[in-house]
Amino acid sequence: MPADSAPPADPATATTPEAAAMATSEAVSMAGWGRTAPSTARLIRPRSPEEAVAALQACGERGGIARGLGRAYGDAAQNAGGAVLDMTGMDRVHAIDADAGTVLCDAGVSLHRLMEVLLPLGWFVPVTPGTRYVTVGGAIGADIHGKNHHGSGSFSRHVMAVELLTADGEVQAVERGTPLFDATAGGMGLTGVILAATLQLQPVETSLMTVDTERATDLDDLMARLTATDHRYRYSVAWIDLLARGASMGRAVLTRGDHAPLDALSPRARRAPLTFRPGQLPPAPRFLPEGLLGRKSVGLFNELWYRKAPRLRVGELQKMSTFFHPLDGVPHWNRVYGRGGFVQYQFVVGYGKEESLRRIVRRISERGCPSFLAVLKRFGEGDPGWLSFPMPGWTLALDIPANMPGLGAFLDGLDEEVAASEGRVYLAKDSRLRPETLAAMYPRLDDFRALRAEIDPRGVFRSDLSRRLAL
């Protein structure tokens, strides 16, 4: 399939890459999706590899870091006093092999755009997180995971090669299986700027999902159901009520499914089986009162959500957007937490550490953390990324209003529990982890730091996260 084409430059108005990069730079206050820990940096918007090289040369003493659509929850794509390279201007799909199921695209292409382009051809992205508004470069830098990790692994497992702009200003073709690839996958943008990537795709017959839904009465019931039957499903996730206590602690709603085959559709739907039209509601208001999501309101929501879920429903057809990205239907949904923002805390503990998971869930429940977005999943085999988050085990993610009293000390305690269980916290969602705790969680951390020192001795690539954690 031919590449997207860009209009030729007008010789009368064309500028040098250096001038173009500088002309599109400005000082901007930035924060992650959680809207905590904002910082100000010079934002540069390259639109080509040449402009990206020029932007890198213009970063200055505080260095630079690449940024996509800003969906990392913490401070990974911020660089106080330095430069941030907004990669969304590099958003072309260069080539699609519809027979082999591969795509070559710029790093600034969003998963949403890939779905629009690929679904009509019978292909889907191999891994998607809870939002489709992330870029390919961000997906690799954070080595994102989805509901299918137990069978398909994380995003970088399906990346064949990347084009990486390194600190020396050179563009390298980095193939899977090399040390630089393993440092880049999950490396939070600190090995270089990902310019383009070649991905292996997932074949699909339709744009619908067949979905089974059921309730679990408590945490042990939930883990037993997931352990016994997850192998039957490509995708699996459980919403968990973290305010439930006593015999109901950890009660949950399981949602699992797979891509619907063509024969599951009605004759009318089969006329356009690969249609992709995600719906959208009005955006969340810009200003909402603090404390809207308190313990009482979230407790009521959790009770209603659990009770309205079917005890067992099999074979429901759902749109992909409903199954994978329900929150994308509400633009700027992160505003519901008010001006103070929220912290998303995600950790994983290995199989055999179920008692640790029980203790953590009990501590969250007893503390009364008002989280209405809390999900539990099972991870399969980890991928070779040195700072990649997934490992075989149980992963729990929850949102907590940042203004909750004593939140910092409470999460520090959870960090210690996770580290003692040989688990880890997800860096793409972090904004407050301590460096000494990080070392206990990521066994390849020294290898990562050594490679960084070798390929970027001047520290060209820096971020608020890298300074905080001494990466």
Short mmCIF file of C-alpha atoms in Angstrom, two decimals:
data_model
loop_
_atom_site.label_atom_id
_atom_site.label_comp_id
_atom_site.label_asym_id
_atom_site.label_seq_id
_atom_site.Cartn_x
_atom_site.Cartn_y
_atom_site.Cartn_z
CA MET A 1 0.00 0.00 0.00
CA PRO A 2 1.49 3.39 -0.89
CA ALA A 3 2.77 5.66 1.82
CA ASP A 4 0.99 8.76 3.04
CA SER A 5 2.25 11.63 0.96
CA ALA A 6 3.21 15.09 2.16
CA PRO A 7 2.87 18.13 -0.13
CA PRO A 8 6.16 19.34 -1.61
CA ALA A 9 7.76 22.34 0.05
CA ASP A 10 7.29 25.70 -1.61
CA PRO A 11 10.81 26.91 -2.54
CA ALA A 12 9.76 30.48 -1.81
CA THR A 13 8.81 29.69 1.79
CA ALA A 14 10.99 26.68 2.62
CA THR A 15 13.32 27.06 5.61
CA THR A 16 16.28 25.17 6.93
CA PRO A 17 15.51 22.37 9.41
CA GLU A 18 17.20 24.40 12.16
CA ALA A 19 15.03 27.44 11.50
CA ALA A 20 11.88 25.34 11.24
CA ALA A 21 12.55 23.64 14.57
CA MET A 22 13.32 26.90 16.35
CA ALA A 23 10.32 28.63 14.79
CA THR A 24 7.97 26.08 16.31
CA SER A 25 9.37 26.23 19.85
CA GLU A 26 7.78 27.91 22.87
CA ALA A 27 7.90 27.75 26.67
CA VAL A 28 5.01 25.60 27.91
CA SER A 29 3.89 24.28 31.29
CA MET A 30 3.32 20.54 31.00
CA ALA A 31 2.03 17.76 33.21
CA GLY A 32 1.16 14.11 32.77
CA TRP A 33 -2.37 12.79 32.40
CA GLY A 34 -2.69 12.75 36.18
CA ARG A 35 -2.19 16.56 36.20
CA THR A 36 0.30 16.45 39.06
CA ALA A 37 3.89 17.76 39.25
CA PRO A 38 3.74 20.21 36.29
CA SER A 39 6.93 21.79 35.01
CA THR A 40 7.86 24.28 32.28
CA ALA A 41 10.02 23.43 29.29
CA ARG A 42 10.69 24.68 25.79
CA LEU A 43 8.41 22.71 23.49
CA ILE A 44 9.83 22.00 20.02
CA ARG A 45 7.66 20.50 17.27
CA PRO A 46 9.74 18.69 14.63
CA ARG A 47 7.90 17.61 11.48
CA SER A 48 10.61 15.48 9.86
CA PRO A 49 13.71 13.49 10.84
CA GLU A 50 15.86 16.43 9.76
CA GLU A 51 13.97 18.80 12.03
CA ALA A 52 14.22 16.27 14.86
CA VAL A 53 18.01 16.26 14.50
CA ALA A 54 18.03 20.07 14.53
CA ALA A 55 15.74 20.09 17.58
CA LEU A 56 18.07 17.72 19.40
CA GLN A 57 21.01 20.04 18.70
CA ALA A 58 19.01 22.95 20.10
CA CYS A 59 18.09 21.28 23.39
CA GLY A 60 20.71 23.07 25.49
CA GLU A 61 22.32 22.17 28.82
CA ARG A 62 19.14 20.76 30.40
CA GLY A 63 18.75 18.26 27.58
CA GLY A 64 15.57 17.06 25.95
CA ILE A 65 12.97 14.29 25.95
CA ALA A 66 10.41 13.15 23.39
CA ARG A 67 6.68 13.49 24.11
CA GLY A 68 3.65 12.07 22.32
CA LEU A 69 0.03 12.70 23.22
CA GLY A 70 0.70 13.25 26.93
CA ARG A 71 -1.05 10.11 28.24
CA ALA A 72 1.76 9.02 30.55
CA TYR A 73 0.27 9.71 33.96
CA GLY A 74 3.41 11.00 35.68
CA ASP A 75 6.47 13.08 34.79
CA ALA A 76 8.14 10.85 32.19
CA ALA A 77 7.55 13.27 29.28
CA GLN A 78 8.46 16.48 31.11
CA ASN A 79 11.82 18.24 31.36
CA ALA A 80 11.88 21.25 33.69
CA GLY A 81 14.04 24.04 32.28
CA GLY A 82 15.02 22.00 29.24
CA ALA A 83 13.43 20.98 25.97
CA VAL A 84 10.57 18.65 25.10
CA LEU A 85 10.19 17.36 21.55
CA ASP A 86 6.52 17.09 20.58
CA MET A 87 6.59 14.19 18.11
CA THR A 88 2.96 14.39 17.01
CA GLY A 89 3.97 16.36 13.92
CA MET A 90 5.68 13.24 12.60
CA ASP A 91 2.55 11.21 11.96
CA ARG A 92 2.76 9.53 8.58
CA VAL A 93 1.98 5.90 7.81
CA HIS A 94 4.71 5.09 5.30
CA ALA A 95 3.91 1.55 4.14
CA ILE A 96 1.51 -1.29 4.87
CA ASP A 97 2.05 -4.89 3.77
CA ALA A 98 -1.51 -6.16 3.84
CA ASP A 99 -0.38 -9.72 3.05
CA ALA A 100 2.28 -10.01 5.75
CA GLY A 101 0.43 -7.79 8.25
CA THR A 102 3.15 -5.25 8.89
CA VAL A 103 3.18 -1.45 8.97
CA LEU A 104 5.99 1.10 8.87
CA CYS A 105 4.96 4.37 10.46
CA ASP A 106 6.29 7.48 12.16
CA ALA A 107 6.60 7.48 15.93
CA GLY A 108 4.02 10.27 16.21
CA VAL A 109 1.22 8.19 14.68
CA SER A 110 -1.47 7.42 17.25
CA LEU A 111 -3.01 4.00 17.79
CA HIS A 112 -6.33 5.64 16.92
CA ARG A 113 -4.96 6.59 13.50
CA LEU A 114 -3.58 3.11 12.96
CA MET A 115 -6.98 1.61 13.73
CA GLU A 116 -8.64 3.91 11.20
CA VAL A 117 -6.14 2.89 8.53
CA LEU A 118 -5.67 -0.80 9.31
CA LEU A 119 -9.11 -2.09 10.26
CA PRO A 120 -10.57 -1.76 6.74
CA LEU A 121 -7.70 -4.00 5.61
CA GLY A 122 -8.46 -6.66 8.23
CA TRP A 123 -5.66 -5.82 10.68
CA PHE A 124 -5.58 -4.51 14.25
CA VAL A 125 -2.84 -3.19 16.53
CA PRO A 126 -1.22 -6.08 18.43
CA VAL A 127 -1.51 -4.43 21.86
CA THR A 128 -3.58 -1.50 23.06
CA PRO A 129 -3.80 0.02 26.54
CA GLY A 130 -6.94 1.61 27.99
CA THR A 131 -6.69 4.52 25.56
CA ARG A 132 -6.07 4.58 21.81
CA TYR A 133 -4.71 8.14 22.05
CA VAL A 134 -1.09 7.15 22.54
CA THR A 135 1.62 7.37 19.91
CA VAL A 136 3.64 4.47 18.58
CA GLY A 137 6.80 6.05 19.99
CA GLY A 138 5.20 6.37 23.40
CA ALA A 139 3.92 2.80 23.22
CA ILE A 140 7.47 1.55 22.68
CA GLY A 141 9.10 3.91 25.19
CA ALA A 142 6.70 2.77 27.91
CA ASP A 143 6.43 -0.79 26.51
CA ILE A 144 2.70 -0.60 27.05
CA HIS A 145 0.54 -3.61 27.82
CA GLY A 146 -3.14 -4.37 27.39
CA LYS A 147 -5.81 -6.88 28.28
CA ASN A 148 -4.00 -9.55 26.24
CA HIS A 149 -0.63 -9.60 28.01
CA HIS A 150 -1.20 -13.09 29.41
CA GLY A 151 -1.06 -14.40 25.84
CA SER A 152 0.49 -11.72 23.63
CA GLY A 153 2.99 -9.90 25.81
CA SER A 154 3.66 -6.18 25.69
CA PHE A 155 3.83 -3.83 22.71
CA SER A 156 7.53 -4.17 22.00
CA ARG A 157 7.20 -7.91 21.43
CA HIS A 158 5.47 -6.97 18.17
CA VAL A 159 7.97 -4.30 17.11
CA MET A 160 10.35 -5.58 14.44
CA ALA A 161 12.67 -2.56 14.31
CA VAL A 162 12.83 1.14 15.18
CA GLU A 163 14.63 4.14 13.77
CA LEU A 164 16.29 5.82 16.75
CA LEU A 165 17.87 9.27 16.88
CA THR A 166 20.70 8.94 19.39
CA ALA A 167 22.59 11.56 21.38
CA ASP A 168 25.33 11.89 18.75
CA GLY A 169 22.78 13.13 16.21
CA GLU A 170 22.83 9.90 14.19
CA VAL A 171 19.78 7.89 13.18
CA GLN A 172 20.23 4.18 13.85
CA ALA A 173 18.19 1.23 12.62
CA VAL A 174 17.72 -0.78 15.82
CA GLU A 175 16.44 -4.32 15.47
CA ARG A 176 14.71 -6.47 18.02
CA GLY A 177 17.07 -8.64 20.05
CA THR A 178 19.89 -6.10 20.35
CA PRO A 179 20.95 -4.47 23.65
CA LEU A 180 19.95 -1.01 22.40
CA PHE A 181 16.47 -2.29 21.49
CA ASP A 182 16.08 -3.89 24.91
CA ALA A 183 17.11 -0.64 26.61
CA THR A 184 14.75 1.39 24.41
CA ALA A 185 11.71 -0.85 24.97
CA GLY A 186 10.39 0.52 28.25
CA GLY A 187 13.32 2.95 28.50
CA MET A 188 11.02 5.98 28.82
CA GLY A 189 12.66 7.84 25.92
CA LEU A 190 16.07 7.99 27.60
CA THR A 191 18.07 6.12 24.93
CA GLY A 192 17.02 8.44 22.10
CA VAL A 193 14.13 9.76 20.05
CA ILE A 194 12.13 7.06 18.29
CA LEU A 195 11.42 8.39 14.79
CA ALA A 196 9.69 5.41 13.15
CA ALA A 197 8.87 1.76 13.77
CA THR A 198 7.88 -1.39 11.92
CA LEU A 199 5.09 -3.34 13.64
CA GLN A 200 3.64 -6.83 13.26
CA LEU A 201 -0.17 -6.67 13.32
CA GLN A 202 -3.08 -8.82 14.50
CA PRO A 203 -5.49 -10.19 11.85
CA VAL A 204 -9.22 -9.64 12.46
CA GLU A 205 -12.39 -10.42 10.51
CA THR A 206 -14.60 -7.73 12.08
CA SER A 207 -14.44 -4.58 14.17
CA LEU A 208 -16.61 -6.11 16.90
CA MET A 209 -15.79 -8.14 19.98
CA THR A 210 -17.52 -11.17 21.52
CA VAL A 211 -17.57 -10.49 25.25
CA ASP A 212 -18.33 -12.57 28.35
CA THR A 213 -19.09 -10.80 31.62
CA GLU A 214 -19.41 -12.26 35.12
CA ARG A 215 -19.19 -11.26 38.77
CA ALA A 216 -16.67 -12.46 41.34
CA THR A 217 -17.76 -12.30 44.97
CA ASP A 218 -14.34 -11.54 46.52
CA LEU A 219 -10.62 -11.39 45.72
CA ASP A 220 -9.99 -15.12 46.10
CA ASP A 221 -12.97 -15.93 43.88
CA LEU A 222 -11.66 -13.44 41.33
CA MET A 223 -8.13 -14.89 41.26
CA ALA A 224 -9.50 -18.43 41.01
CA ARG A 225 -11.72 -17.55 38.04
CA LEU A 226 -8.91 -15.75 36.23
CA THR A 227 -6.42 -18.57 36.86
CA ALA A 228 -8.78 -21.32 35.75
CA THR A 229 -10.16 -19.77 32.57
CA ASP A 230 -7.96 -16.93 31.28
CA HIS A 231 -6.35 -19.25 28.74
CA ARG A 232 -9.68 -19.39 26.90
CA TYR A 233 -9.67 -15.66 26.16
CA ARG A 234 -7.40 -13.40 24.15
CA TYR A 235 -8.38 -10.39 26.29
CA SER A 236 -9.18 -10.33 29.99
CA VAL A 237 -9.61 -7.67 32.68
CA ALA A 238 -11.41 -7.30 35.99
CA TRP A 239 -12.82 -4.10 37.47
CA ILE A 240 -12.34 -4.43 41.23
CA ASP A 241 -14.15 -2.67 44.08
CA LEU A 242 -11.36 -1.48 46.39
CA LEU A 243 -13.78 0.01 48.91
CA ALA A 244 -15.46 -3.33 49.65
CA ARG A 245 -14.47 -4.83 52.99
CA GLY A 246 -14.84 -8.01 54.98
CA ALA A 247 -16.19 -11.01 53.12
CA SER A 248 -16.69 -8.88 49.98
CA MET A 249 -13.14 -7.51 49.83
CA GLY A 250 -11.95 -7.52 46.24
CA ARG A 251 -15.32 -8.25 44.67
CA ALA A 252 -15.11 -7.65 40.95
CA VAL A 253 -16.66 -7.70 37.50
CA LEU A 254 -14.74 -9.74 34.91
CA THR A 255 -14.88 -8.73 31.25
CA ARG A 256 -13.21 -11.04 28.75
CA GLY A 257 -13.44 -11.60 25.05
CA ASP A 258 -11.97 -11.96 21.59
CA HIS A 259 -12.36 -10.49 18.13
CA ALA A 260 -15.73 -11.50 16.72
CA PRO A 261 -15.61 -13.79 13.66
CA LEU A 262 -17.58 -12.83 10.59
CA ASP A 263 -20.21 -15.53 11.14
CA ALA A 264 -21.09 -14.00 14.54
CA LEU A 265 -22.53 -10.91 12.81
CA SER A 266 -26.02 -10.46 11.47
CA PRO A 267 -26.43 -10.55 7.66
CA ARG A 268 -26.83 -6.78 7.64
CA ALA A 269 -23.71 -6.19 9.75
CA ARG A 270 -21.69 -8.45 7.45
CA ARG A 271 -22.03 -5.90 4.66
CA ALA A 272 -19.54 -3.64 6.47
CA PRO A 273 -17.86 -5.88 9.07
CA LEU A 274 -14.79 -3.71 9.57
CA THR A 275 -16.46 -0.36 10.20
CA PHE A 276 -14.74 1.68 12.91
CA ARG A 277 -16.88 4.51 14.30
CA PRO A 278 -16.15 5.10 17.99
CA GLY A 279 -18.71 7.31 19.67
CA GLN A 280 -17.95 10.33 21.83
CA LEU A 281 -19.72 12.19 24.60
CA PRO A 282 -19.26 15.89 25.46
CA PRO A 283 -15.95 16.63 27.21
CA ALA A 284 -15.71 16.82 30.95
CA PRO A 285 -16.08 20.41 32.26
CA ARG A 286 -12.83 22.34 32.59
CA PHE A 287 -13.47 23.17 36.23
CA LEU A 288 -15.03 20.76 38.71
CA PRO A 289 -15.30 21.10 42.49
CA GLU A 290 -12.62 19.52 44.64
CA GLY A 291 -13.69 16.43 46.54
CA LEU A 292 -16.24 15.37 43.92
CA LEU A 293 -14.78 11.87 44.00
CA GLY A 294 -14.78 11.26 47.74
CA ARG A 295 -15.22 8.01 49.59
CA LYS A 296 -19.01 8.27 49.78
CA SER A 297 -19.59 9.14 46.12
CA VAL A 298 -17.13 6.53 44.86
CA GLY A 299 -18.58 3.97 47.27
CA LEU A 300 -22.04 4.58 45.82
CA PHE A 301 -20.70 4.33 42.27
CA ASN A 302 -18.90 1.07 43.04
CA GLU A 303 -22.01 -0.43 44.60
CA LEU A 304 -24.16 0.48 41.60
CA TRP A 305 -21.55 -0.67 39.09
CA TYR A 306 -21.19 -4.06 40.76
CA ARG A 307 -24.93 -4.59 41.16
CA LYS A 308 -25.80 -3.66 37.58
CA ALA A 309 -23.28 -6.12 36.14
CA PRO A 310 -24.75 -9.48 35.10
CA ARG A 311 -23.91 -12.51 37.19
CA LEU A 312 -23.05 -14.19 33.91
CA ARG A 313 -23.52 -13.03 30.33
CA VAL A 314 -21.91 -14.83 27.39
CA GLY A 315 -21.32 -13.84 23.78
CA GLU A 316 -22.36 -10.19 23.82
CA LEU A 317 -21.24 -8.25 20.74
CA GLN A 318 -19.53 -4.95 21.57
CA LYS A 319 -17.76 -2.27 19.58
CA MET A 320 -13.99 -2.27 19.92
CA SER A 321 -14.13 1.21 21.42
CA THR A 322 -16.56 0.03 24.11
CA PHE A 323 -14.46 -2.99 25.01
CA PHE A 324 -10.98 -1.47 24.87
CA HIS A 325 -11.36 2.28 25.40
CA PRO A 326 -14.57 3.24 27.22
CA LEU A 327 -13.02 6.35 28.78
CA ASP A 328 -11.93 7.69 25.39
CA GLY A 329 -15.61 8.44 24.82
CA VAL A 330 -15.34 11.25 27.39
CA PRO A 331 -12.69 13.76 26.27
CA HIS A 332 -10.58 15.15 29.12
CA TRP A 333 -12.07 12.70 31.61
CA ASN A 334 -9.05 13.33 33.85
CA ARG A 335 -10.64 16.65 34.83
CA VAL A 336 -13.17 14.88 37.05
CA TYR A 337 -10.51 14.76 39.78
CA GLY A 338 -10.43 18.55 40.02
CA ARG A 339 -7.48 20.91 39.93
CA GLY A 340 -5.39 18.72 42.23
CA GLY A 341 -5.34 15.87 39.75
CA PHE A 342 -4.84 12.22 40.61
CA VAL A 343 -2.21 9.57 41.01
CA GLN A 344 -2.51 6.32 39.12
CA TYR A 345 -0.65 3.63 41.01
CA GLN A 346 0.10 0.36 39.22
CA PHE A 347 2.21 -2.50 40.50
CA VAL A 348 2.81 -6.17 39.73
CA VAL A 349 3.68 -9.05 42.07
CA GLY A 350 4.63 -12.48 40.84
CA TYR A 351 2.64 -15.69 40.90
CA GLY A 352 3.14 -17.34 44.25
CA LYS A 353 2.91 -13.91 45.92
CA GLU A 354 -0.87 -13.91 46.20
CA GLU A 355 -0.71 -13.23 49.93
CA SER A 356 1.15 -10.00 49.17
CA LEU A 357 -1.62 -9.01 46.79
CA ARG A 358 -4.22 -9.76 49.47
CA ARG A 359 -2.36 -7.62 52.02
CA ILE A 360 -2.10 -4.69 49.60
CA VAL A 361 -5.78 -4.87 48.64
CA ARG A 362 -6.69 -5.05 52.34
CA ARG A 363 -4.56 -1.99 53.11
CA ILE A 364 -6.18 -0.03 50.27
CA SER A 365 -9.65 -1.10 51.39
CA GLU A 366 -9.02 -0.24 55.05
CA ARG A 367 -7.50 3.10 54.10
CA GLY A 368 -10.67 3.93 52.17
CA CYS A 369 -8.95 5.00 48.94
CA PRO A 370 -11.75 6.41 46.75
CA SER A 371 -10.84 4.65 43.50
CA PHE A 372 -13.54 3.97 40.93
CA LEU A 373 -11.01 3.10 38.19
CA ALA A 374 -9.30 -0.01 39.54
CA VAL A 375 -8.44 -3.04 37.42
CA LEU A 376 -6.74 -6.36 38.05
CA LYS A 377 -5.11 -8.40 35.28
CA ARG A 378 -2.83 -11.40 34.88
CA PHE A 379 0.51 -10.94 33.14
CA GLY A 380 2.20 -13.62 31.08
CA GLU A 381 5.89 -13.96 30.32
CA GLY A 382 7.82 -10.71 30.48
CA ASP A 383 9.63 -9.23 27.51
CA PRO A 384 13.37 -8.47 27.36
CA GLY A 385 13.11 -4.70 27.87
CA TRP A 386 15.46 -3.84 30.74
CA LEU A 387 12.96 -1.41 32.28
CA SER A 388 9.85 -3.07 30.88
CA PHE A 389 7.19 -3.27 33.57
CA PRO A 390 5.32 -6.56 32.99
CA MET A 391 6.48 -9.78 34.61
CA PRO A 392 4.54 -13.00 35.20
CA GLY A 393 2.06 -12.23 37.95
CA TRP A 394 -0.84 -10.10 39.12
CA THR A 395 -1.04 -6.41 38.25
CA LEU A 396 -3.36 -3.95 39.95
CA ALA A 397 -3.89 -0.36 38.77
CA LEU A 398 -5.93 2.22 40.65
CA ASP A 399 -6.63 5.96 40.49
CA ILE A 400 -6.49 8.00 43.70
CA PRO A 401 -7.23 11.74 44.06
CA ALA A 402 -3.90 13.47 44.68
CA ASN A 403 -5.34 15.55 47.52
CA MET A 404 -6.15 12.52 49.68
CA PRO A 405 -4.59 13.18 53.12
CA GLY A 406 -1.42 11.20 53.76
CA LEU A 407 -1.32 9.78 50.25
CA GLY A 408 2.46 10.05 49.84
CA ALA A 409 3.29 8.11 52.99
CA PHE A 410 0.60 5.55 52.22
CA LEU A 411 1.97 4.85 48.73
CA ASP A 412 5.53 4.70 50.08
CA GLY A 413 4.31 1.88 52.30
CA LEU A 414 2.79 0.07 49.33
CA ASP A 415 6.07 0.51 47.44
CA GLU A 416 7.90 -1.24 50.26
CA GLU A 417 5.40 -4.10 50.23
CA VAL A 418 5.74 -4.47 46.44
CA ALA A 419 9.55 -4.36 46.54
CA ALA A 420 9.69 -6.89 49.38
CA SER A 421 7.60 -9.20 47.20
CA GLU A 422 10.08 -8.78 44.30
CA GLY A 423 7.45 -6.86 42.36
CA ARG A 424 7.65 -3.49 40.64
CA VAL A 425 5.83 -0.22 39.98
CA TYR A 426 5.05 1.00 36.44
CA LEU A 427 7.25 3.96 35.52
CA ALA A 428 4.87 5.29 32.85
CA LYS A 429 2.33 5.98 35.59
CA ASP A 430 4.72 7.09 38.30
CA SER A 431 5.40 10.59 39.62
CA ARG A 432 6.64 9.93 43.17
CA LEU A 433 8.67 6.70 43.47
CA ARG A 434 11.98 6.95 45.37
CA PRO A 435 15.25 5.99 43.61
CA GLU A 436 16.34 3.56 46.32
CA THR A 437 13.06 1.66 45.93
CA LEU A 438 13.42 1.56 42.15
CA ALA A 439 16.71 -0.34 42.42
CA ALA A 440 14.98 -3.15 44.31
CA MET A 441 12.30 -3.47 41.63
CA TYR A 442 14.22 -3.52 38.34
CA PRO A 443 17.12 -6.03 38.30
CA ARG A 444 18.49 -4.73 34.95
CA LEU A 445 18.67 -1.14 36.17
CA ASP A 446 22.48 -1.11 36.37
CA ASP A 447 22.70 -2.43 32.81
CA PHE A 448 20.38 0.34 31.66
CA ARG A 449 22.41 3.03 33.40
CA ALA A 450 25.66 1.65 31.98
CA LEU A 451 24.36 1.65 28.41
CA ARG A 452 23.00 5.17 28.87
CA ALA A 453 26.39 6.36 30.07
CA GLU A 454 28.02 4.78 27.02
CA ILE A 455 25.72 6.11 24.30
CA ASP A 456 24.78 9.43 25.95
CA PRO A 457 27.76 10.50 28.10
CA ARG A 458 26.69 14.18 28.12
CA GLY A 459 23.15 13.41 29.26
CA VAL A 460 21.41 14.82 26.20
CA PHE A 461 18.24 12.87 26.99
CA ARG A 462 16.76 13.87 30.32
CA SER A 463 13.36 14.15 31.93
CA ASP A 464 11.84 15.02 35.27
CA LEU A 465 11.48 11.28 35.87
CA SER A 466 15.11 10.54 34.99
CA ARG A 467 16.37 13.21 37.41
CA ARG A 468 14.07 12.09 40.21
CA LEU A 469 15.08 8.43 39.86
CA ALA A 470 18.71 8.96 38.83
CA LEU A 471 18.20 7.03 35.61
#
